[in-house]
Amino acid sequence: MPPVFNQTVRGMRDFLPQDAKRLRFIEQIARETAELYGYEEVITPAIEYYELLAAKIGEENRKRMYVFEDLGGRKVALRPEFTASIARLVATKLQSAPKPLRLFSVGSLYRYDEPQFGRYREFWQANFELFGSTMPEADAEIISLIDSFLRKIGLRNYCFKIGHVGVLRGIFSQEGIDEEKQNRIMQMLDKKEWEEAIRLMKEAKSSLACLDLLKKLLGTSGSDPASVIKEMREIVDDYPSAIEAVENLNEILDLLKSGGLKTEILIDAGFARGLEYYTGSIFEVYVPEMDIALGGGGRYDRLVELFGGGKVPAVGVAMGMDRISIALEKQGAPTSWGVSERLLVIPVERSMLGEAFKVASMLRENGFSAEIETMGRSVTRALSDADRRGITTVIIGPKEMKEGKVVLRHMIKRKQMTVELDELLEKIKEQTC
Ligand code: HAM
């Protein structure tokens, strides 16, 4: 047998029932959160033009895209994120939609990353984007939305890391470093390759004072907004657009505090993210059990314009559902998400199969998960299977059926009773509570 028949492609995973259930639970809470905050779902294709997806994704992510030519000769790619597709929508079909426009998406994404803990080639995101506002309240809304989402899921001890790309970019621009070089430096900072970032700055002929200032910024972080902001203000004193960025960050932090956010926030002046479209605040979410981000996002005020949609500022976030799932498991969260009462309906003999189908349908119509014995097993063997799985059984026998009755047998409690069909639903509910 060729080996490709018994394994998945490297980096691709099967989700067995328990894992699939957990992922869908996370999706359900993401959707509920979207509704609570007024974000409407849009569904975009998994395959888009390469140029669209690659435009501002950043060098690291660009190298990892699944790119191919379709049979019509178009250069296309599997989406590595949602943001480019959503910005395309806002630049085209939703161009005249009233702002603010709040959009939600969920689905699988593809990046040819090196498979390792929490890093896959097919992964899932719940994505929230807010278009049309340059105000700090829009950034604060996205952060408080993530907070509500993670709280609802039952995640504990998570914290936010927040920075602002306007601080570093403001300095780089004033130093005359062109955008392409800036992007390369930001990539290095994202990968925490400080030495290489400094080398690139030297190569771009930045002043010694500026190099010194960057080193200071890279060491400026902390959880007390007042003191970190004060320090940042002092460091970037000579760079007006960097000061503006610090003030914007301060406003966002103030709003989060006055809005009652209790979650710990780490403010990091040297924080950068690999995606190139960010223009303002940037943020990520972490839990102490893992050193990879559970989600990340930020402000990107020029992407829609790049796609021909005019000036539409935006801020958004993508939560990594696979990593949230791992974090929940690591924190020992319950594993039986959304399991409703399960029942097995067993006909005593084949002539009772029709009746068994009818009873099972009636149970399902009333919200119970009902399986039918489909293996042709004897009642004893079917019961022992139900016993192993700890599920309640409804036995359909000819004698009882004639009197309009069935036998209800609770496997864990080991209780059995003959009940009127009319009372079956009630009796099941009584037994299970
Ligand atoms: P990102 O930081 O590239 O941002 O991805 C967001 C999250 O997706 C990560 O924090 C992580 O949880 C998850 N993720 C990314 N790559 C992988 C992978 N290979 N395996 C498992 N999980 C992964 C974005 O995608 C931006 N589009 C976020 C955004 C939305 N910015 C503005 N709006």
PDB file of N, CA and C in Angstrom, residues 197-291:
ATOM      1  N   ALA A 197      18.390  43.905  13.422  1.00  0.00           N
ATOM      2  CA  ALA A 197      17.627  45.154  13.245  1.00  0.00           C
ATOM      3  C   ALA A 197      18.569  46.355  13.338  1.00  0.00           C
ATOM      4  N   ILE A 198      19.463  46.311  14.325  1.00  0.00           N
ATOM      5  CA  ILE A 198      20.413  47.421  14.510  1.00  0.00           C
ATOM      6  C   ILE A 198      21.350  47.502  13.282  1.00  0.00           C
ATOM      7  N   ARG A 199      21.770  46.308  12.794  1.00  0.00           N
ATOM      8  CA  ARG A 199      22.666  46.298  11.646  1.00  0.00           C
ATOM      9  C   ARG A 199      21.985  46.958  10.428  1.00  0.00           C
ATOM     10  N   LEU A 200      20.693  46.617  10.233  1.00  0.00           N
ATOM     11  CA  LEU A 200      19.960  47.199   9.106  1.00  0.00           C
ATOM     12  C   LEU A 200      19.848  48.711   9.245  1.00  0.00           C
ATOM     13  N   MET A 201      19.689  49.163  10.512  1.00  0.00           N
ATOM     14  CA  MET A 201      19.591  50.615  10.733  1.00  0.00           C
ATOM     15  C   MET A 201      20.907  51.301  10.406  1.00  0.00           C
ATOM     16  N   LYS A 202      21.993  50.639  10.796  1.00  0.00           N
ATOM     17  CA  LYS A 202      23.317  51.206  10.498  1.00  0.00           C
ATOM     18  C   LYS A 202      23.488  51.294   8.983  1.00  0.00           C
ATOM     19  N   GLU A 203      23.057  50.193   8.319  1.00  0.00           N
ATOM     20  CA  GLU A 203      23.168  50.133   6.858  1.00  0.00           C
ATOM     21  C   GLU A 203      22.381  51.281   6.211  1.00  0.00           C
ATOM     22  N   ALA A 204      21.242  51.636   6.861  1.00  0.00           N
ATOM     23  CA  ALA A 204      20.408  52.719   6.313  1.00  0.00           C
ATOM     24  C   ALA A 204      20.917  54.090   6.751  1.00  0.00           C
ATOM     25  N   LYS A 205      22.081  54.091   7.369  1.00  0.00           N
ATOM     26  CA  LYS A 205      22.763  55.325   7.789  1.00  0.00           C
ATOM     27  C   LYS A 205      21.976  56.136   8.826  1.00  0.00           C
ATOM     28  N   SER A 206      21.359  55.432   9.789  1.00  0.00           N
ATOM     29  CA  SER A 206      20.677  56.175  10.870  1.00  0.00           C
ATOM     30  C   SER A 206      21.726  56.820  11.751  1.00  0.00           C
ATOM     31  N   SER A 207      21.326  57.904  12.395  1.00  0.00           N
ATOM     32  CA  SER A 207      22.264  58.609  13.274  1.00  0.00           C
ATOM     33  C   SER A 207      22.568  57.755  14.509  1.00  0.00           C
ATOM     34  N   LEU A 208      23.690  58.020  15.144  1.00  0.00           N
ATOM     35  CA  LEU A 208      24.054  57.288  16.359  1.00  0.00           C
ATOM     36  C   LEU A 208      23.010  57.522  17.453  1.00  0.00           C
ATOM     37  N   ALA A 209      22.530  58.757  17.493  1.00  0.00           N
ATOM     38  CA  ALA A 209      21.513  59.106  18.500  1.00  0.00           C
ATOM     39  C   ALA A 209      20.275  58.238  18.308  1.00  0.00           C
ATOM     40  N   CYS A 210      19.939  58.018  17.053  1.00  0.00           N
ATOM     41  CA  CYS A 210      18.738  57.222  16.759  1.00  0.00           C
ATOM     42  C   CYS A 210      18.941  55.753  17.154  1.00  0.00           C
ATOM     43  N   LEU A 211      20.154  55.239  16.896  1.00  0.00           N
ATOM     44  CA  LEU A 211      20.451  53.856  17.276  1.00  0.00           C
ATOM     45  C   LEU A 211      20.334  53.694  18.795  1.00  0.00           C
ATOM     46  N   ASP A 212      20.830  54.688  19.490  1.00  0.00           N
ATOM     47  CA  ASP A 212      20.795  54.671  20.940  1.00  0.00           C
ATOM     48  C   ASP A 212      19.342  54.694  21.442  1.00  0.00           C
ATOM     49  N   LEU A 213      18.565  55.508  20.750  1.00  0.00           N
ATOM     50  CA  LEU A 213      17.147  55.656  21.111  1.00  0.00           C
ATOM     51  C   LEU A 213      16.380  54.337  20.882  1.00  0.00           C
ATOM     52  N   LEU A 214      16.707  53.665  19.764  1.00  0.00           N
ATOM     53  CA  LEU A 214      16.038  52.401  19.476  1.00  0.00           C
ATOM     54  C   LEU A 214      16.355  51.379  20.578  1.00  0.00           C
ATOM     55  N   LYS A 215      17.643  51.338  20.969  1.00  0.00           N
ATOM     56  CA  LYS A 215      18.034  50.389  22.029  1.00  0.00           C
ATOM     57  C   LYS A 215      17.246  50.668  23.301  1.00  0.00           C
ATOM     58  N   LYS A 216      17.072  51.958  23.598  1.00  0.00           N
ATOM     59  CA  LYS A 216      16.314  52.323  24.804  1.00  0.00           C
ATOM     60  C   LYS A 216      14.854  51.869  24.681  1.00  0.00           C
ATOM     61  N   LEU A 217      14.268  52.096  23.503  1.00  0.00           N
ATOM     62  CA  LEU A 217      12.858  51.712  23.310  1.00  0.00           C
ATOM     63  C   LEU A 217      12.678  50.204  23.453  1.00  0.00           C
ATOM     64  N   LEU A 218      13.667  49.457  22.915  1.00  0.00           N
ATOM     65  CA  LEU A 218      13.560  47.993  22.974  1.00  0.00           C
ATOM     66  C   LEU A 218      13.557  47.494  24.421  1.00  0.00           C
ATOM     67  N   GLY A 219      14.125  48.297  25.305  1.00  0.00           N
ATOM     68  CA  GLY A 219      14.148  47.873  26.708  1.00  0.00           C
ATOM     69  C   GLY A 219      13.025  48.483  27.529  1.00  0.00           C
ATOM     70  N   THR A 220      12.093  49.159  26.865  1.00  0.00           N
ATOM     71  CA  THR A 220      11.021  49.837  27.619  1.00  0.00           C
ATOM     72  C   THR A 220       9.721  49.040  27.557  1.00  0.00           C
ATOM     73  N   SER A 221       9.379  48.447  28.672  1.00  0.00           N
ATOM     74  CA  SER A 221       8.101  47.728  28.752  1.00  0.00           C
ATOM     75  C   SER A 221       7.683  47.625  30.206  1.00  0.00           C
ATOM     76  N   GLY A 222       6.420  47.298  30.423  1.00  0.00           N
ATOM     77  CA  GLY A 222       5.944  47.147  31.791  1.00  0.00           C
ATOM     78  C   GLY A 222       4.430  47.151  31.840  1.00  0.00           C
ATOM     79  N   SER A 223       3.896  46.854  33.027  1.00  0.00           N
ATOM     80  CA  SER A 223       2.447  46.737  33.152  1.00  0.00           C
ATOM     81  C   SER A 223       1.790  47.986  33.722  1.00  0.00           C
ATOM     82  N   ASP A 224       2.590  48.957  34.079  1.00  0.00           N
ATOM     83  CA  ASP A 224       1.987  50.189  34.592  1.00  0.00           C
ATOM     84  C   ASP A 224       1.963  51.226  33.463  1.00  0.00           C
ATOM     85  N   PRO A 225       0.782  51.465  32.878  1.00  0.00           N
ATOM     86  CA  PRO A 225       0.708  52.339  31.702  1.00  0.00           C
ATOM     87  C   PRO A 225       1.351  53.701  31.963  1.00  0.00           C
ATOM     88  N   ALA A 226       1.054  54.301  33.118  1.00  0.00           N
ATOM     89  CA  ALA A 226       1.542  55.665  33.359  1.00  0.00           C
ATOM     90  C   ALA A 226       3.064  55.723  33.246  1.00  0.00           C
ATOM     91  N   SER A 227       3.754  54.750  33.879  1.00  0.00           N
ATOM     92  CA  SER A 227       5.216  54.875  33.875  1.00  0.00           C
ATOM     93  C   SER A 227       5.812  54.506  32.507  1.00  0.00           C
ATOM     94  N   VAL A 228       5.234  53.500  31.811  1.00  0.00           N
ATOM     95  CA  VAL A 228       5.783  53.152  30.492  1.00  0.00           C
ATOM     96  C   VAL A 228       5.564  54.307  29.508  1.00  0.00           C
ATOM     97  N   ILE A 229       4.372  54.892  29.534  1.00  0.00           N
ATOM     98  CA  ILE A 229       4.078  55.996  28.605  1.00  0.00           C
ATOM     99  C   ILE A 229       5.009  57.183  28.895  1.00  0.00           C
ATOM    100  N   LYS A 230       5.225  57.440  30.191  1.00  0.00           N
ATOM    101  CA  LYS A 230       6.115  58.563  30.561  1.00  0.00           C
ATOM    102  C   LYS A 230       7.525  58.326  29.975  1.00  0.00           C
ATOM    103  N   GLU A 231       7.994  57.096  30.166  1.00  0.00           N
ATOM    104  CA  GLU A 231       9.327  56.747  29.663  1.00  0.00           C
ATOM    105  C   GLU A 231       9.391  56.890  28.131  1.00  0.00           C
ATOM    106  N   MET A 232       8.332  56.401  27.462  1.00  0.00           N
ATOM    107  CA  MET A 232       8.320  56.474  25.992  1.00  0.00           C
ATOM    108  C   MET A 232       8.338  57.928  25.531  1.00  0.00           C
ATOM    109  N   ARG A 233       7.522  58.760  26.196  1.00  0.00           N
ATOM    110  CA  ARG A 233       7.476  60.190  25.826  1.00  0.00           C
ATOM    111  C   ARG A 233       8.868  60.800  25.899  1.00  0.00           C
ATOM    112  N   GLU A 234       9.592  60.462  26.967  1.00  0.00           N
ATOM    113  CA  GLU A 234      10.925  61.047  27.154  1.00  0.00           C
ATOM    114  C   GLU A 234      11.877  60.591  26.043  1.00  0.00           C
ATOM    115  N   ILE A 235      11.792  59.267  25.708  1.00  0.00           N
ATOM    116  CA  ILE A 235      12.732  58.731  24.716  1.00  0.00           C
ATOM    117  C   ILE A 235      12.515  59.346  23.326  1.00  0.00           C
ATOM    118  N   VAL A 236      11.220  59.495  22.924  1.00  0.00           N
ATOM    119  CA  VAL A 236      10.961  59.916  21.533  1.00  0.00           C
ATOM    120  C   VAL A 236      10.759  61.433  21.398  1.00  0.00           C
ATOM    121  N   ASP A 237      11.154  62.139  22.421  1.00  0.00           N
ATOM    122  CA  ASP A 237      10.934  63.572  22.525  1.00  0.00           C
ATOM    123  C   ASP A 237      11.178  64.380  21.230  1.00  0.00           C
ATOM    124  N   ASP A 238      12.203  63.971  20.461  1.00  0.00           N
ATOM    125  CA  ASP A 238      12.560  64.765  19.272  1.00  0.00           C
ATOM    126  C   ASP A 238      11.855  64.309  17.994  1.00  0.00           C
ATOM    127  N   TYR A 239      10.935  63.391  18.104  1.00  0.00           N
ATOM    128  CA  TYR A 239      10.302  62.812  16.899  1.00  0.00           C
ATOM    129  C   TYR A 239       8.786  63.029  16.953  1.00  0.00           C
ATOM    130  N   PRO A 240       8.287  64.133  16.351  1.00  0.00           N
ATOM    131  CA  PRO A 240       6.871  64.507  16.497  1.00  0.00           C
ATOM    132  C   PRO A 240       5.883  63.395  16.149  1.00  0.00           C
ATOM    133  N   SER A 241       6.091  62.651  15.062  1.00  0.00           N
ATOM    134  CA  SER A 241       5.044  61.664  14.750  1.00  0.00           C
ATOM    135  C   SER A 241       5.120  60.463  15.689  1.00  0.00           C
ATOM    136  N   ALA A 242       6.322  60.205  16.245  1.00  0.00           N
ATOM    137  CA  ALA A 242       6.419  59.146  17.258  1.00  0.00           C
ATOM    138  C   ALA A 242       5.692  59.585  18.539  1.00  0.00           C
ATOM    139  N   ILE A 243       5.785  60.888  18.859  1.00  0.00           N
ATOM    140  CA  ILE A 243       5.078  61.391  20.051  1.00  0.00           C
ATOM    141  C   ILE A 243       3.570  61.225  19.871  1.00  0.00           C
ATOM    142  N   GLU A 244       3.119  61.558  18.659  1.00  0.00           N
ATOM    143  CA  GLU A 244       1.685  61.405  18.357  1.00  0.00           C
ATOM    144  C   GLU A 244       1.235  59.955  18.602  1.00  0.00           C
ATOM    145  N   ALA A 245       2.098  59.015  18.166  1.00  0.00           N
ATOM    146  CA  ALA A 245       1.775  57.592  18.328  1.00  0.00           C
ATOM    147  C   ALA A 245       1.708  57.220  19.816  1.00  0.00           C
ATOM    148  N   VAL A 246       2.649  57.748  20.596  1.00  0.00           N
ATOM    149  CA  VAL A 246       2.646  57.455  22.040  1.00  0.00           C
ATOM    150  C   VAL A 246       1.351  57.994  22.668  1.00  0.00           C
ATOM    151  N   GLU A 247       0.939  59.202  22.240  1.00  0.00           N
ATOM    152  CA  GLU A 247      -0.290  59.783  22.802  1.00  0.00           C
ATOM    153  C   GLU A 247      -1.511  58.947  22.408  1.00  0.00           C
ATOM    154  N   ASN A 248      -1.509  58.443  21.178  1.00  0.00           N
ATOM    155  CA  ASN A 248      -2.611  57.599  20.723  1.00  0.00           C
ATOM    156  C   ASN A 248      -2.678  56.306  21.559  1.00  0.00           C
ATOM    157  N   LEU A 249      -1.505  55.722  21.804  1.00  0.00           N
ATOM    158  CA  LEU A 249      -1.446  54.507  22.622  1.00  0.00           C
ATOM    159  C   LEU A 249      -1.973  54.803  24.025  1.00  0.00           C
ATOM    160  N   ASN A 250      -1.578  55.968  24.541  1.00  0.00           N
ATOM    161  CA  ASN A 250      -2.010  56.364  25.870  1.00  0.00           C
ATOM    162  C   ASN A 250      -3.535  56.493  25.949  1.00  0.00           C
ATOM    163  N   GLU A 251      -4.128  57.076  24.900  1.00  0.00           N
ATOM    164  CA  GLU A 251      -5.597  57.241  24.880  1.00  0.00           C
ATOM    165  C   GLU A 251      -6.293  55.876  24.895  1.00  0.00           C
ATOM    166  N   ILE A 252      -5.733  54.937  24.112  1.00  0.00           N
ATOM    167  CA  ILE A 252      -6.335  53.592  24.046  1.00  0.00           C
ATOM    168  C   ILE A 252      -6.259  52.937  25.429  1.00  0.00           C
ATOM    169  N   LEU A 253      -5.090  53.056  26.061  1.00  0.00           N
ATOM    170  CA  LEU A 253      -4.902  52.440  27.385  1.00  0.00           C
ATOM    171  C   LEU A 253      -5.833  53.078  28.415  1.00  0.00           C
ATOM    172  N   ASP A 254      -5.981  54.396  28.323  1.00  0.00           N
ATOM    173  CA  ASP A 254      -6.880  55.117  29.238  1.00  0.00           C
ATOM    174  C   ASP A 254      -8.313  54.628  29.103  1.00  0.00           C
ATOM    175  N   LEU A 255      -8.729  54.476  27.831  1.00  0.00           N
ATOM    176  CA  LEU A 255     -10.097  54.029  27.566  1.00  0.00           C
ATOM    177  C   LEU A 255     -10.341  52.625  28.116  1.00  0.00           C
ATOM    178  N   LEU A 256      -9.338  51.769  27.940  1.00  0.00           N
ATOM    179  CA  LEU A 256      -9.485  50.388  28.427  1.00  0.00           C
ATOM    180  C   LEU A 256      -9.639  50.397  29.937  1.00  0.00           C
ATOM    181  N   LYS A 257      -8.857  51.249  30.584  1.00  0.00           N
ATOM    182  CA  LYS A 257      -8.901  51.306  32.042  1.00  0.00           C
ATOM    183  C   LYS A 257     -10.243  51.876  32.507  1.00  0.00           C
ATOM    184  N   SER A 258     -10.637  53.016  31.911  1.00  0.00           N
ATOM    185  CA  SER A 258     -11.893  53.625  32.368  1.00  0.00           C
ATOM    186  C   SER A 258     -13.087  52.770  31.962  1.00  0.00           C
ATOM    187  N   GLY A 259     -12.919  51.934  30.941  1.00  0.00           N
ATOM    188  CA  GLY A 259     -13.998  51.042  30.528  1.00  0.00           C
ATOM    189  C   GLY A 259     -14.089  49.783  31.382  1.00  0.00           C
ATOM    190  N   GLY A 260     -13.197  49.644  32.344  1.00  0.00           N
ATOM    191  CA  GLY A 260     -13.304  48.550  33.320  1.00  0.00           C
ATOM    192  C   GLY A 260     -12.542  47.282  32.973  1.00  0.00           C
ATOM    193  N   LEU A 261     -11.624  47.346  32.016  1.00  0.00           N
ATOM    194  CA  LEU A 261     -10.858  46.134  31.672  1.00  0.00           C
ATOM    195  C   LEU A 261      -9.955  45.756  32.845  1.00  0.00           C
ATOM    196  N   LYS A 262     -10.088  44.496  33.275  1.00  0.00           N
ATOM    197  CA  LYS A 262      -9.318  44.064  34.452  1.00  0.00           C
ATOM    198  C   LYS A 262      -8.079  43.251  34.059  1.00  0.00           C
ATOM    199  N   THR A 263      -8.059  42.786  32.823  1.00  0.00           N
ATOM    200  CA  THR A 263      -6.982  41.911  32.365  1.00  0.00           C
ATOM    201  C   THR A 263      -5.637  42.636  32.352  1.00  0.00           C
ATOM    202  N   GLU A 264      -4.594  41.883  32.712  1.00  0.00           N
ATOM    203  CA  GLU A 264      -3.266  42.498  32.736  1.00  0.00           C
ATOM    204  C   GLU A 264      -2.816  42.882  31.318  1.00  0.00           C
ATOM    205  N   ILE A 265      -2.192  44.052  31.240  1.00  0.00           N
ATOM    206  CA  ILE A 265      -1.682  44.515  29.937  1.00  0.00           C
ATOM    207  C   ILE A 265      -0.193  44.781  30.065  1.00  0.00           C
ATOM    208  N   LEU A 266       0.574  44.195  29.161  1.00  0.00           N
ATOM    209  CA  LEU A 266       2.005  44.507  29.119  1.00  0.00           C
ATOM    210  C   LEU A 266       2.220  45.487  27.961  1.00  0.00           C
ATOM    211  N   ILE A 267       2.710  46.672  28.302  1.00  0.00           N
ATOM    212  CA  ILE A 267       2.967  47.656  27.240  1.00  0.00           C
ATOM    213  C   ILE A 267       4.427  47.512  26.845  1.00  0.00           C
ATOM    214  N   ASP A 268       4.664  47.343  25.539  1.00  0.00           N
ATOM    215  CA  ASP A 268       6.021  47.066  25.082  1.00  0.00           C
ATOM    216  C   ASP A 268       6.372  48.008  23.920  1.00  0.00           C
ATOM    217  N   ALA A 269       7.298  48.920  24.187  1.00  0.00           N
ATOM    218  CA  ALA A 269       7.627  49.951  23.190  1.00  0.00           C
ATOM    219  C   ALA A 269       8.342  49.374  21.966  1.00  0.00           C
ATOM    220  N   GLY A 270       9.026  48.239  22.124  1.00  0.00           N
ATOM    221  CA  GLY A 270       9.775  47.667  20.999  1.00  0.00           C
ATOM    222  C   GLY A 270       9.021  46.562  20.286  1.00  0.00           C
ATOM    223  N   PHE A 271       7.722  46.429  20.584  1.00  0.00           N
ATOM    224  CA  PHE A 271       6.902  45.359  20.034  1.00  0.00           C
ATOM    225  C   PHE A 271       6.630  45.611  18.535  1.00  0.00           C
ATOM    226  N   ALA A 272       6.853  44.574  17.709  1.00  0.00           N
ATOM    227  CA  ALA A 272       6.538  44.686  16.275  1.00  0.00           C
ATOM    228  C   ALA A 272       5.836  43.401  15.850  1.00  0.00           C
ATOM    229  N   ARG A 273       5.035  43.474  14.783  1.00  0.00           N
ATOM    230  CA  ARG A 273       4.395  42.271  14.244  1.00  0.00           C
ATOM    231  C   ARG A 273       4.782  42.099  12.780  1.00  0.00           C
ATOM    232  N   GLY A 274       4.814  40.843  12.339  1.00  0.00           N
ATOM    233  CA  GLY A 274       5.336  40.537  11.006  1.00  0.00           C
ATOM    234  C   GLY A 274       4.533  41.107   9.843  1.00  0.00           C
ATOM    235  N   LEU A 275       3.208  41.318  10.044  1.00  0.00           N
ATOM    236  CA  LEU A 275       2.383  41.806   8.936  1.00  0.00           C
ATOM    237  C   LEU A 275       2.722  43.273   8.667  1.00  0.00           C
ATOM    238  N   GLU A 276       2.752  43.633   7.377  1.00  0.00           N
ATOM    239  CA  GLU A 276       3.263  44.968   7.025  1.00  0.00           C
ATOM    240  C   GLU A 276       2.199  46.055   6.981  1.00  0.00           C
ATOM    241  N   TYR A 277       0.915  45.661   7.106  1.00  0.00           N
ATOM    242  CA  TYR A 277      -0.113  46.698   6.904  1.00  0.00           C
ATOM    243  C   TYR A 277      -0.398  47.532   8.141  1.00  0.00           C
ATOM    244  N   TYR A 278       0.191  47.184   9.278  1.00  0.00           N
ATOM    245  CA  TYR A 278      -0.166  47.927  10.491  1.00  0.00           C
ATOM    246  C   TYR A 278       0.343  49.362  10.454  1.00  0.00           C
ATOM    247  N   THR A 279      -0.499  50.259  10.971  1.00  0.00           N
ATOM    248  CA  THR A 279      -0.131  51.680  10.985  1.00  0.00           C
ATOM    249  C   THR A 279      -0.242  52.281  12.390  1.00  0.00           C
ATOM    250  N   GLY A 280      -0.839  51.540  13.316  1.00  0.00           N
ATOM    251  CA  GLY A 280      -1.075  52.119  14.650  1.00  0.00           C
ATOM    252  C   GLY A 280      -0.867  51.106  15.749  1.00  0.00           C
ATOM    253  N   SER A 281      -1.880  50.991  16.632  1.00  0.00           N
ATOM    254  CA  SER A 281      -1.771  50.053  17.765  1.00  0.00           C
ATOM    255  C   SER A 281      -1.580  48.628  17.244  1.00  0.00           C
ATOM    256  N   ILE A 282      -0.835  47.832  18.000  1.00  0.00           N
ATOM    257  CA  ILE A 282      -0.745  46.394  17.699  1.00  0.00           C
ATOM    258  C   ILE A 282      -0.871  45.642  19.024  1.00  0.00           C
ATOM    259  N   PHE A 283      -1.416  44.455  18.983  1.00  0.00           N
ATOM    260  CA  PHE A 283      -1.601  43.701  20.231  1.00  0.00           C
ATOM    261  C   PHE A 283      -1.577  42.199  19.997  1.00  0.00           C
ATOM    262  N   GLU A 284      -1.259  41.473  21.058  1.00  0.00           N
ATOM    263  CA  GLU A 284      -1.275  40.003  21.033  1.00  0.00           C
ATOM    264  C   GLU A 284      -1.793  39.516  22.381  1.00  0.00           C
ATOM    265  N   VAL A 285      -2.210  38.257  22.419  1.00  0.00           N
ATOM    266  CA  VAL A 285      -2.729  37.671  23.661  1.00  0.00           C
ATOM    267  C   VAL A 285      -1.878  36.466  24.036  1.00  0.00           C
ATOM    268  N   TYR A 286      -1.544  36.357  25.307  1.00  0.00           N
ATOM    269  CA  TYR A 286      -0.732  35.234  25.787  1.00  0.00           C
ATOM    270  C   TYR A 286      -1.335  34.607  27.042  1.00  0.00           C
ATOM    271  N   VAL A 287      -1.000  33.332  27.267  1.00  0.00           N
ATOM    272  CA  VAL A 287      -1.287  32.695  28.566  1.00  0.00           C
ATOM    273  C   VAL A 287       0.053  32.212  29.122  1.00  0.00           C
ATOM    274  N   PRO A 288       0.184  32.114  30.456  1.00  0.00           N
ATOM    275  CA  PRO A 288       1.480  31.732  31.027  1.00  0.00           C
ATOM    276  C   PRO A 288       1.933  30.339  30.601  1.00  0.00           C
ATOM    277  N   GLU A 289       0.977  29.457  30.245  1.00  0.00           N
ATOM    278  CA  GLU A 289       1.325  28.077  29.905  1.00  0.00           C
ATOM    279  C   GLU A 289       1.996  27.952  28.534  1.00  0.00           C
ATOM    280  N   MET A 290       1.950  29.000  27.695  1.00  0.00           N
ATOM    281  CA  MET A 290       2.482  28.897  26.329  1.00  0.00           C
ATOM    282  C   MET A 290       3.253  30.163  25.968  1.00  0.00           C
ATOM    283  N   ASP A 291       4.328  29.990  25.175  1.00  0.00           N
ATOM    284  CA  ASP A 291       5.053  31.209  24.796  1.00  0.00           C
ATOM    285  C   ASP A 291       4.765  31.639  23.358  1.00  0.00           C
TER     286      ASP A 291
END
